[in-house]
Short mmCIF file of C-alpha atoms and ligand atoms in Angstrom, two decimals:
data_model
loop_
_atom_site.label_atom_id
_atom_site.label_comp_id
_atom_site.label_asym_id
_atom_site.label_seq_id
_atom_site.Cartn_x
_atom_site.Cartn_y
_atom_site.Cartn_z
CA UNK A 1 119.89 82.23 104.37
CA UNK A 2 121.85 78.77 104.61
CA UNK A 3 122.42 79.07 108.23
CA UNK A 4 118.65 79.85 108.80
CA UNK A 5 117.47 77.06 106.40
CA UNK A 6 119.77 74.75 108.50
CA UNK A 7 118.36 76.08 111.87
CA UNK A 8 114.93 75.57 110.81
CA UNK A 9 115.35 71.93 110.00
CA UNK A 10 117.66 71.32 112.88
CA UNK A 11 115.29 72.65 115.52
CA UNK A 12 111.83 71.80 113.93
CA UNK A 13 110.65 74.85 112.39
CA UNK A 14 110.33 73.92 108.63
CA UNK A 15 110.99 70.53 106.77
CA UNK A 16 110.88 69.63 103.24
CA UNK A 17 107.62 67.97 102.47
CA UNK A 18 107.79 64.21 101.90
CA UNK A 19 111.44 64.42 102.62
CA UNK A 20 112.00 60.51 102.93
CA UNK A 21 110.95 60.32 99.37
CA UNK A 22 113.47 63.17 98.26
CA UNK A 23 110.76 65.82 98.85
CA UNK A 24 108.37 67.50 96.41
CA UNK A 25 109.34 71.02 94.93
CA UNK A 26 107.58 73.77 96.26
CA UNK A 27 105.87 72.18 99.27
CA UNK A 28 106.81 72.38 102.91
CA UNK A 29 105.90 70.98 106.37
CA UNK A 30 105.98 73.17 109.61
CA UNK A 31 107.38 71.25 112.45
CA UNK A 32 106.41 71.61 116.35
CA UNK A 33 108.09 75.19 116.41
CA UNK A 34 107.05 76.18 112.97
CA UNK A 35 103.39 75.45 113.43
CA UNK A 36 103.38 77.41 116.61
CA UNK A 37 105.01 80.47 114.88
CA UNK A 38 102.49 80.12 112.06
CA UNK A 39 99.70 80.04 114.69
CA UNK A 40 101.11 83.16 116.42
CA UNK A 41 101.10 85.10 113.15
CA UNK A 42 97.53 84.00 112.22
CA UNK A 43 96.25 84.86 115.54
CA UNK A 44 97.97 88.21 115.70
CA UNK A 45 96.46 89.11 112.25
CA UNK A 46 92.85 87.91 113.33
CA UNK A 47 93.05 89.78 116.67
CA UNK A 48 94.08 92.93 114.79
CA UNK A 49 91.82 92.71 111.80
CA UNK A 50 88.70 90.95 113.23
CA UNK A 51 88.53 90.51 116.93
CA UNK A 52 89.43 94.18 117.95
CA UNK A 53 87.20 95.77 115.32
CA UNK A 54 83.48 96.06 115.20
CA UNK A 55 83.42 96.50 111.40
CA UNK A 56 85.01 93.17 110.20
CA UNK A 57 83.50 89.61 110.53
CA UNK A 58 85.25 86.32 109.66
CA UNK A 59 84.55 83.60 107.04
CA UNK A 60 86.07 80.05 106.39
CA UNK A 61 85.03 79.23 102.95
CA UNK A 62 85.71 76.01 101.01
CA UNK A 63 88.99 75.29 98.95
CA UNK A 64 87.13 73.93 95.99
CA UNK A 65 84.34 75.97 94.68
CA UNK A 66 82.03 76.01 91.66
CA UNK A 67 84.45 76.44 88.53
CA UNK A 68 82.33 79.28 87.58
CA UNK A 69 83.69 81.30 90.39
CA UNK A 70 87.12 81.31 88.49
CA UNK A 71 85.42 82.27 85.18
CA UNK A 72 84.10 85.32 86.82
CA UNK A 73 87.08 86.28 88.74
CA UNK A 74 88.97 86.11 85.43
CA UNK A 75 91.38 83.38 86.72
CA UNK A 76 90.45 80.68 84.18
CA UNK A 77 91.34 82.85 81.41
CA UNK A 78 93.96 85.22 82.91
CA UNK A 79 95.83 83.75 85.80
CA UNK A 80 98.91 82.76 83.83
CA UNK A 81 102.60 83.31 83.98
CA UNK A 82 104.96 83.17 80.81
CA UNK A 83 106.89 80.10 80.79
CA UNK A 84 109.98 79.31 78.68
CA UNK A 85 111.97 76.08 78.28
CA UNK A 86 115.64 75.62 77.53
CA UNK A 87 115.91 73.14 74.54
CA UNK A 88 119.43 72.05 75.53
CA UNK A 89 119.17 71.45 79.27
CA UNK A 90 115.38 71.10 79.60
CA UNK A 91 115.16 73.57 82.49
CA UNK A 92 111.85 75.54 82.76
CA UNK A 93 111.61 79.30 83.84
CA UNK A 94 109.30 81.84 84.47
CA UNK A 95 110.13 84.11 81.60
CA UNK A 96 109.84 87.54 83.39
CA UNK A 97 112.17 86.10 86.12
CA UNK A 98 114.77 84.80 83.84
CA UNK A 99 114.95 88.24 82.16
CA UNK A 100 115.08 90.00 85.46
CA UNK A 101 117.99 87.96 86.68
CA UNK A 102 119.78 89.08 83.49
CA UNK A 103 119.05 92.81 84.06
CA UNK A 104 116.61 92.48 80.96
CA UNK A 105 112.75 93.15 80.63
CA UNK A 106 110.24 90.61 79.11
CA UNK A 107 108.63 92.28 76.12
CA UNK A 108 105.02 92.43 75.75
CA UNK A 109 103.42 91.94 72.28
CA UNK A 110 100.02 91.72 70.92
CA UNK A 111 100.08 88.00 70.90
CA UNK A 112 101.66 87.74 74.44
CA UNK A 113 105.43 87.95 75.16
CA UNK A 114 108.72 87.99 73.55
CA UNK A 115 112.25 87.39 75.19
CA UNK A 116 114.56 90.17 74.55
CA UNK A 117 117.74 89.66 72.48
CA UNK A 118 120.64 88.15 74.39
CA UNK A 119 118.51 86.23 77.04
CA UNK A 120 120.31 82.91 77.90
CA UNK A 121 119.29 80.02 79.99
CA UNK A 122 120.70 80.73 83.53
CA UNK A 123 121.52 77.06 84.14
CA UNK A 124 123.47 76.09 81.10
CA UNK A 125 123.98 79.57 79.29
CA UNK A 126 122.32 78.19 76.03
CA UNK A 127 120.36 80.76 73.79
CA UNK A 128 118.29 77.94 72.47
CA UNK A 129 115.07 79.01 74.51
CA UNK A 130 111.60 78.42 73.38
CA UNK A 131 109.18 81.44 73.06
CA UNK A 132 107.33 82.43 76.31
CA UNK A 133 103.91 80.68 76.53
CA UNK A 134 101.01 81.30 78.98
CA UNK A 135 100.84 78.80 81.77
CA UNK A 136 97.67 78.68 83.94
CA UNK A 137 98.69 78.37 87.65
CA UNK A 138 95.60 77.00 88.85
CA UNK A 139 95.90 73.28 90.11
CA UNK A 140 93.14 71.22 88.53
CA UNK A 141 91.34 68.36 90.01
CA UNK A 142 88.04 66.28 89.43
CA UNK A 143 85.09 66.03 91.40
CA UNK A 144 83.37 62.79 91.72
CA UNK A 145 84.48 59.41 90.30
CA UNK A 146 84.94 60.37 86.66
CA UNK A 147 87.83 62.34 85.06
CA UNK A 148 86.16 64.15 82.49
CA UNK A 149 85.84 67.80 81.33
CA UNK A 150 82.35 68.24 83.06
CA UNK A 151 83.91 67.42 86.47
CA UNK A 152 86.94 69.67 86.39
CA UNK A 153 87.45 71.78 89.47
CA UNK A 154 90.32 73.91 90.82
CA UNK A 155 92.12 74.27 94.18
CA UNK A 156 91.53 77.95 95.02
CA UNK A 157 94.58 80.15 93.92
CA UNK A 158 93.47 82.87 96.63
CA UNK A 159 91.00 82.88 99.48
CA UNK A 160 89.50 86.18 98.28
CA UNK A 161 86.81 84.83 95.90
CA UNK A 162 85.30 82.83 98.60
CA UNK A 163 84.59 86.08 100.41
CA UNK A 164 83.13 87.80 97.32
CA UNK A 165 80.61 84.98 96.54
CA UNK A 166 79.49 84.93 100.08
CA UNK A 167 79.06 88.69 100.27
CA UNK A 168 75.25 88.79 100.31
CA UNK A 169 74.92 85.85 102.86
CA UNK A 170 77.16 87.59 105.30
CA UNK A 171 75.53 90.88 104.89
CA UNK A 172 72.14 89.57 105.66
CA UNK A 173 73.27 87.70 108.93
CA UNK A 174 75.97 89.99 110.35
CA UNK A 175 73.93 93.28 110.71
CA UNK A 176 76.87 95.07 109.19
CA UNK A 177 76.69 98.19 107.14
CA UNK A 178 78.83 99.51 104.57
CA UNK A 179 81.69 100.14 105.30
CA UNK A 180 82.51 96.78 106.79
CA UNK A 181 84.84 93.89 105.98
CA UNK A 182 85.12 90.27 105.71
CA UNK A 183 88.27 88.36 106.64
CA UNK A 184 89.52 84.94 105.83
CA UNK A 185 92.65 82.94 106.56
CA UNK A 186 93.34 79.73 104.43
CA UNK A 187 95.25 77.64 102.15
CA UNK A 188 95.71 78.56 98.63
CA UNK A 189 97.51 76.67 95.85
CA UNK A 190 99.44 77.96 92.71
CA UNK A 191 101.27 75.75 90.46
CA UNK A 192 104.27 78.13 90.37
CA UNK A 193 106.78 77.60 87.51
CA UNK A 194 109.78 78.16 89.70
CA UNK A 195 109.32 77.73 93.48
CA UNK A 196 112.25 79.42 95.10
CA UNK A 197 113.85 80.97 97.95
CA UNK A 198 112.90 78.38 100.71
CA UNK A 199 109.20 78.90 101.68
CA UNK A 200 109.01 82.42 99.77
CA UNK A 201 107.29 81.09 96.58
CA UNK A 202 105.59 77.85 97.34
CA UNK A 203 102.97 75.85 95.44
CA UNK A 204 100.82 75.44 98.74
CA UNK A 205 100.79 78.51 100.95
CA UNK A 206 98.34 80.26 103.36
CA UNK A 207 96.90 83.58 102.94
CA UNK A 208 95.33 86.07 105.20
CA UNK A 209 92.87 88.43 103.32
CA UNK A 210 90.50 91.03 104.06
CA UNK A 211 87.87 92.44 101.71
CA UNK A 212 86.78 95.85 103.08
CA UNK A 213 83.48 97.11 101.38
CA UNK A 214 83.06 100.77 100.93
CA UNK A 215 81.06 103.49 99.28
CA UNK A 216 82.23 104.29 95.68
CA UNK A 217 84.32 107.34 95.86
CA UNK A 218 85.69 106.61 99.38
CA UNK A 219 88.39 104.47 97.78
CA UNK A 220 91.47 106.67 98.17
CA UNK A 221 90.86 107.50 101.75
CA UNK A 222 90.19 103.88 102.97
CA UNK A 223 93.05 102.49 100.85
CA UNK A 224 95.42 104.94 102.74
CA UNK A 225 93.93 103.86 106.03
CA UNK A 226 94.47 100.31 105.40
CA UNK A 227 98.05 100.85 104.35
CA UNK A 228 98.69 102.55 107.51
CA UNK A 229 97.08 99.85 109.64
CA UNK A 230 98.84 97.10 108.12
CA UNK A 231 102.15 98.67 108.33
CA UNK A 232 101.64 99.23 111.86
CA UNK A 233 100.92 95.57 112.27
CA UNK A 234 104.29 94.46 110.88
CA UNK A 235 106.00 96.59 113.31
CA UNK A 236 104.10 95.27 116.08
CA UNK A 237 105.03 91.73 115.19
CA UNK A 238 108.76 92.55 115.14
CA UNK A 239 109.61 93.73 111.72
CA UNK A 240 111.43 96.98 111.99
CA UNK A 241 110.25 99.92 109.77
CA UNK A 242 113.98 100.08 108.54
CA UNK A 243 113.61 96.78 106.85
CA UNK A 244 110.08 97.48 105.41
CA UNK A 245 109.40 99.41 102.27
CA UNK A 246 106.25 100.21 100.35
CA UNK A 247 106.10 99.76 96.68
CA UNK A 248 103.43 102.11 95.23
CA UNK A 249 102.17 101.06 91.80
CA UNK A 250 102.41 103.53 89.06
CA UNK A 251 99.24 103.98 86.98
CA UNK A 252 100.79 101.99 84.16
CA UNK A 253 101.04 98.76 86.31
CA UNK A 254 97.60 98.81 87.79
CA UNK A 255 94.99 96.51 86.59
CA UNK A 256 92.23 98.47 84.55
CA UNK A 257 89.80 98.25 87.26
CA UNK A 258 92.08 99.20 90.20
CA UNK A 259 92.57 102.79 91.50
CA UNK A 260 95.60 102.02 93.74
CA UNK A 261 97.84 99.36 94.94
CA UNK A 262 100.69 99.17 97.42
CA UNK A 263 102.84 96.25 98.18
CA UNK A 264 104.55 95.91 101.58
CA UNK A 265 108.04 94.83 101.00
CA UNK A 266 110.53 93.19 103.39
CA UNK A 267 114.33 93.23 102.92
CA UNK A 268 115.07 89.49 102.94
CA UNK A 269 118.65 88.21 102.69
CA UNK A 270 117.79 87.20 98.95
CA UNK A 271 116.37 90.71 98.26
CA UNK A 272 113.57 93.04 98.80
CA UNK A 273 110.33 91.17 98.19
CA UNK A 274 106.62 91.34 98.71
CA UNK A 275 104.74 90.29 101.93
CA UNK A 276 101.45 91.79 101.18
CA UNK A 277 99.39 93.65 98.41
CA UNK A 278 96.90 96.27 99.40
CA UNK A 279 94.67 97.16 96.41
CA UNK A 280 91.75 99.35 95.86
CA UNK A 281 89.87 96.97 93.23
CA UNK A 282 86.82 99.16 92.73
CA UNK A 283 83.70 96.93 92.30
CA UNK A 284 85.34 94.60 89.76
CA UNK A 285 84.78 91.30 91.62
CA UNK A 286 81.40 91.77 92.89
CA UNK A 287 80.15 93.15 89.45
CA UNK A 288 81.68 90.11 87.80
CA UNK A 289 79.98 87.69 90.14
CA UNK A 290 76.71 89.58 89.58
CA UNK A 291 77.16 89.28 86.00
CA UNK A 292 78.09 85.58 85.93
CA UNK A 293 75.74 84.36 88.59
CA UNK A 294 72.89 86.71 87.75
CA UNK A 295 72.55 87.21 91.56
CA UNK A 296 72.35 90.99 92.59
CA UNK A 297 75.58 92.07 94.53
CA UNK A 298 74.00 95.56 95.27
CA UNK A 299 73.84 97.17 98.77
CA UNK A 300 70.98 99.23 99.77
CA UNK A 301 71.55 101.96 102.38
CA UNK A 302 68.32 102.23 104.22
CA UNK A 303 69.32 105.70 105.58
CA UNK A 304 70.21 107.44 102.36
CA UNK A 305 68.06 105.14 100.03
CA UNK A 306 71.13 104.82 97.80
CA UNK A 307 71.70 101.47 95.97
CA UNK A 308 75.22 100.53 94.81
CA UNK A 309 77.70 97.83 94.35
CA UNK A 310 80.40 98.35 96.90
CA UNK A 311 83.84 99.15 96.01
CA UNK A 312 86.55 97.11 98.00
CA UNK A 313 89.89 97.52 99.45
CA UNK A 314 91.92 94.46 99.71
CA UNK A 315 94.87 93.82 101.97
CA UNK A 316 96.18 90.33 101.18
CA UNK A 317 99.10 88.88 102.86
CA UNK A 318 100.84 85.38 102.94
CA UNK A 319 101.33 83.76 106.23
CA UNK A 320 104.30 81.82 105.03
CA UNK A 321 105.98 84.91 103.66
CA UNK A 322 105.42 86.56 107.01
CA UNK A 323 106.86 83.52 109.01
CA UNK A 324 109.84 83.64 106.71
CA UNK A 325 110.48 87.35 107.47
CA UNK A 326 109.91 86.98 111.08
CA UNK A 327 112.39 84.03 111.09
CA UNK A 328 114.97 86.15 109.01
CA UNK A 329 114.54 88.96 111.27
CA UNK A 330 114.97 87.05 114.47
CA UNK A 331 118.26 85.05 113.59
CA UNK A 332 121.30 86.41 115.09
CA UNK A 333 124.77 85.10 115.70
CA UNK A 334 126.53 86.81 118.54
CA UNK A 335 129.69 86.43 120.46
CA UNK A 336 129.01 86.35 124.12
CA UNK A 337 131.57 86.96 126.86
CA UNK A 338 132.39 84.01 128.95
CA UNK A 339 132.57 86.24 131.86
CA UNK A 340 131.94 89.96 132.28
CA UNK A 341 131.72 92.07 129.00
CA UNK A 342 129.66 93.24 126.22
CA UNK A 343 127.88 90.96 123.55
CA UNK A 344 129.22 91.48 119.99
CA UNK A 345 127.59 90.79 116.77
CA UNK A 346 129.29 87.85 115.20
CA UNK A 347 131.22 88.16 111.91
CA UNK A 348 130.02 85.36 109.65
CA UNK A 349 132.56 82.47 109.08
CA UNK A 350 135.15 84.05 111.77
CA UNK A 351 135.75 82.18 115.16
CA UNK A 352 134.81 84.19 118.22
CA UNK A 353 137.74 86.39 119.87
CA UNK A 354 139.46 84.96 122.94
CA UNK A 355 137.20 84.84 126.03
CA UNK A 356 134.00 84.79 123.87
CA UNK A 357 131.62 82.08 122.63
CA UNK A 358 129.26 81.89 119.89
CA UNK A 359 125.61 82.04 120.62
CA UNK A 360 122.77 81.57 117.98
CA UNK A 361 119.60 83.36 119.11
CA UNK A 362 116.26 83.91 117.48
CA UNK A 363 115.18 87.33 118.88
CA UNK A 364 111.64 86.88 118.02
CA UNK A 365 109.20 89.56 119.47
CA UNK A 366 107.80 87.60 122.61
CA UNK A 367 104.40 87.46 121.05
CA UNK A 368 105.84 85.71 117.98
CA UNK A 369 108.08 83.20 119.80
CA UNK A 370 106.70 79.54 119.39
CA UNK A 371 107.54 78.85 123.07
CA UNK A 372 107.08 81.65 125.52
CA UNK A 373 108.79 80.23 128.71
CA UNK A 374 111.13 77.34 129.61
CA UNK A 375 111.13 75.84 133.05
CA UNK A 376 114.24 74.49 134.40
CA UNK A 377 114.69 72.60 137.66
CA UNK A 378 118.30 73.32 138.63
CA UNK A 379 118.93 69.55 139.37
CA UNK A 380 116.78 66.51 138.30
CA UNK A 381 117.68 64.18 141.23
CA UNK A 382 116.06 66.21 144.01
CA UNK A 383 112.43 65.08 143.89
CA UNK A 384 110.89 68.15 146.08
CA UNK A 385 112.77 70.63 143.80
CA UNK A 386 111.49 68.87 140.57
CA UNK A 387 108.05 68.62 141.86
CA UNK A 388 108.07 72.40 142.74
CA UNK A 389 109.35 73.24 139.35
CA UNK A 390 106.48 71.11 137.87
CA UNK A 391 103.92 73.16 139.65
CA UNK A 392 105.48 76.43 138.26
CA UNK A 393 105.44 74.85 134.82
CA UNK A 394 101.69 73.61 135.04
CA UNK A 395 100.92 77.36 136.16
CA UNK A 396 102.51 78.84 133.04
CA UNK A 397 101.64 76.14 130.40
CA UNK A 398 97.95 76.76 131.36
CA UNK A 399 98.45 80.26 129.53
CA UNK A 400 101.34 79.88 127.06
CA UNK A 401 103.24 77.10 125.30
CA UNK A 402 106.17 76.28 127.59
CA UNK A 403 109.07 74.04 127.63
CA UNK A 404 110.31 71.65 130.25
CA UNK A 405 114.07 70.87 130.29
CA UNK A 406 115.82 69.24 133.22
CA UNK A 407 118.77 67.74 131.53
CA UNK A 408 122.37 69.16 131.11
CA UNK A 409 124.12 72.22 132.71
CA UNK A 410 121.96 75.10 133.08
CA UNK A 411 124.05 77.31 130.58
CA UNK A 412 123.61 74.52 127.88
CA UNK A 413 119.92 74.66 128.69
CA UNK A 414 119.69 78.47 128.28
CA UNK A 415 121.53 78.11 124.86
CA UNK A 416 119.10 75.55 123.61
CA UNK A 417 116.24 77.97 124.25
CA UNK A 418 118.01 80.90 122.93
CA UNK A 419 118.35 79.10 119.54
CA UNK A 420 114.55 78.49 119.27
CA UNK A 421 113.84 81.96 120.45
CA UNK A 422 112.25 81.41 123.95
CA UNK A 423 112.10 84.87 125.36
CA UNK A 424 112.02 83.65 129.11
CA UNK A 425 113.60 81.03 131.27
CA UNK A 426 112.45 80.26 134.84
CA UNK A 427 115.02 78.43 137.14
CA UNK A 428 113.74 76.64 140.21
CA UNK A 429 116.58 76.04 142.76
CA UNK A 430 117.24 75.33 146.29
CA UNK A 431 116.20 78.75 147.51
CA UNK A 432 112.70 78.42 145.85
CA UNK A 433 112.03 75.71 148.35
CA UNK A 434 112.88 78.10 151.23
CA UNK A 435 111.32 81.37 149.89
CA UNK A 436 109.16 80.56 146.81
CA UNK A 437 111.12 82.71 144.60
CA UNK A 438 112.60 81.91 141.23
CA UNK A 439 115.15 83.20 138.78
CA UNK A 440 113.65 84.79 135.66
CA UNK A 441 116.17 85.01 132.64
CA UNK A 442 115.68 87.31 129.62
CA UNK A 443 116.75 85.92 126.30
CA UNK A 444 118.13 89.12 124.74
CA UNK A 445 119.95 90.72 127.62
CA UNK A 446 120.66 87.51 129.39
CA UNK A 447 120.04 89.21 132.63
CA UNK A 448 118.48 87.52 135.43
CA UNK A 449 116.35 88.69 138.21
CA UNK A 450 114.85 86.94 141.29
CA UNK A 451 111.07 87.27 142.01
CA UNK A 452 108.26 85.64 143.84
CA UNK A 453 106.55 82.83 141.94
CA UNK A 454 103.15 84.70 142.29
CA UNK A 455 104.49 87.63 140.38
CA UNK A 456 105.43 85.54 137.23
CA UNK A 457 102.12 85.41 135.54
CA UNK A 458 101.49 89.26 135.47
CA UNK A 459 105.02 90.18 134.70
CA UNK A 460 105.19 87.76 131.91
CA UNK A 461 101.97 88.55 130.63
CA UNK A 462 102.72 92.21 130.11
CA UNK A 463 106.00 91.40 128.53
CA UNK A 464 104.49 88.85 126.03
CA UNK A 465 101.80 91.17 124.96
CA UNK A 466 104.48 93.85 124.22
CA UNK A 467 102.98 96.40 126.68
CA UNK A 468 105.78 96.30 129.22
CA UNK A 469 109.56 96.23 129.34
CA UNK A 470 110.85 92.73 129.00
CA UNK A 471 110.76 90.90 132.28
CA UNK A 472 114.25 90.93 133.40
CA UNK A 473 114.85 94.66 132.55
N1 GAP B 501 93.69 88.15 96.29
C1 GAP B 501 94.95 88.86 95.94
C2 GAP B 501 96.20 87.95 95.98
O1 GAP B 501 95.90 86.70 96.01
P1 GAP B 501 98.54 88.04 95.41
O2 GAP B 501 99.61 89.23 95.53
O3 GAP B 501 98.55 87.11 94.36
O4 GAP B 501 97.12 88.66 95.69
C3 GAP B 501 98.94 87.84 98.01
O5 GAP B 501 98.95 87.10 96.75
C4 GAP B 501 99.81 87.32 98.87
O6 GAP B 501 99.80 85.97 99.02
C5 GAP B 501 101.26 87.63 98.47
O7 GAP B 501 101.55 89.12 98.84
C6 GAP B 501 102.05 86.64 99.26
O8 GAP B 501 102.28 87.02 100.66
C7 GAP B 501 101.24 85.46 99.18
N2 GAP B 501 101.58 84.48 98.11
C8 GAP B 501 101.14 84.66 96.83
N3 GAP B 501 101.82 83.74 96.09
C9 GAP B 501 102.57 82.95 96.91
C10 GAP B 501 103.40 81.81 96.84
N4 GAP B 501 103.49 81.17 95.69
N5 GAP B 501 104.08 81.35 97.80
C11 GAP B 501 103.88 81.95 99.14
N6 GAP B 501 103.11 83.02 99.18
C12 GAP B 501 102.40 83.59 98.35
#
């Protein structure tokens, strides 16, 4: 993780927020490469969940909503984590995590929670801990110029409720019929007690949520369908099945209104952790909004004349967590031969064997790579050659984010691109001026082929979509 965090900062994926003022815990900024990576994740999710389907439409709802929304959803009363303080070193912990780290389990009581005997502060080992108390995770703010109870509002802790409260409007305008879905990508805010593991648990993050409305009774079948769809998407963006798991909630852990829930888990370097939850939530949310708003949330089926409040399947993923998983998956240290020979997996902390050098490479799936192609004029002091390379660069950047690099030895330029995960490099050399061909280098195999400039676009398009072998194979 340390090596990855350092690369993220050095190459401009992720910075600490407000770094020049010593940062602010739980908030992160995405640099030039990080914001391209997140854009690729969002675009891929949207394409999969909305664009390629006829039964899902999009929404972009506001972050601050009427506070009644959160009363209806249960967040005002129940969106809490148990918090404990160490009276000696004054560190604050999420009680369930503090217990978990010590192989213990937080005990539930009628009044709330109790720490099991033997729990200590992980920072100073003191046993002098407060009893756990409920802490609401919603960020409070005030609307208008007065800070009083009547003007309290919240930054949304999830995007989902914006979807539920617009259910009838969208139904009316979209000509959709149940089963159909509404999707949204946007920021969410939670005042997490212990932000941790780099961006994994942040206080400001982004969600990609789908509410798929179905006929009551069809829950099990649609839930299984969406689990399968979502797992396939993770594979397509480069997370291999071997590092993904499903956590199927036992009945005892399900919310009282839910009939099923599966978490998609990824094997991070700091443990197997959740990327997405896929829940069958019954009609809890729509019913609660009907009750609190006194507006009907019913759906009328014209053909069968049935009237019902739809049930919902909710796949809910975090952009930042998926980005972190994609970064972890891509990061490799390799020993590459200086001449002929096979690439070896580097052993951490050891120098490469004789005749080898270390290469750090981000093996992103091409569709996830922030920069798709780097263009290199072999030399920078031959105007004709540079201008030809510019032509190639302009042609490619019309389609993808591309990088222009004309400084340094060509080998060093390749390495710089390897480190940020650019899957393809195009070198324009003296032969290009004679025959209009270029060299195309593949990041993973480091193999190079020669091809005419007019074959670049179709070849790269196939490789970047993932529907063809990588370009230099
Ligand atoms: N509407 C359902 C919902 O919000 P959740 O399991 O609380 O469910 C869904 O959140 C996803 O949002 C998580 O699987 C995770 O990817 C992301 N997420 C939640 N809290 C987060 C945090 N503090 N930092 C980063 N991502 C978070």
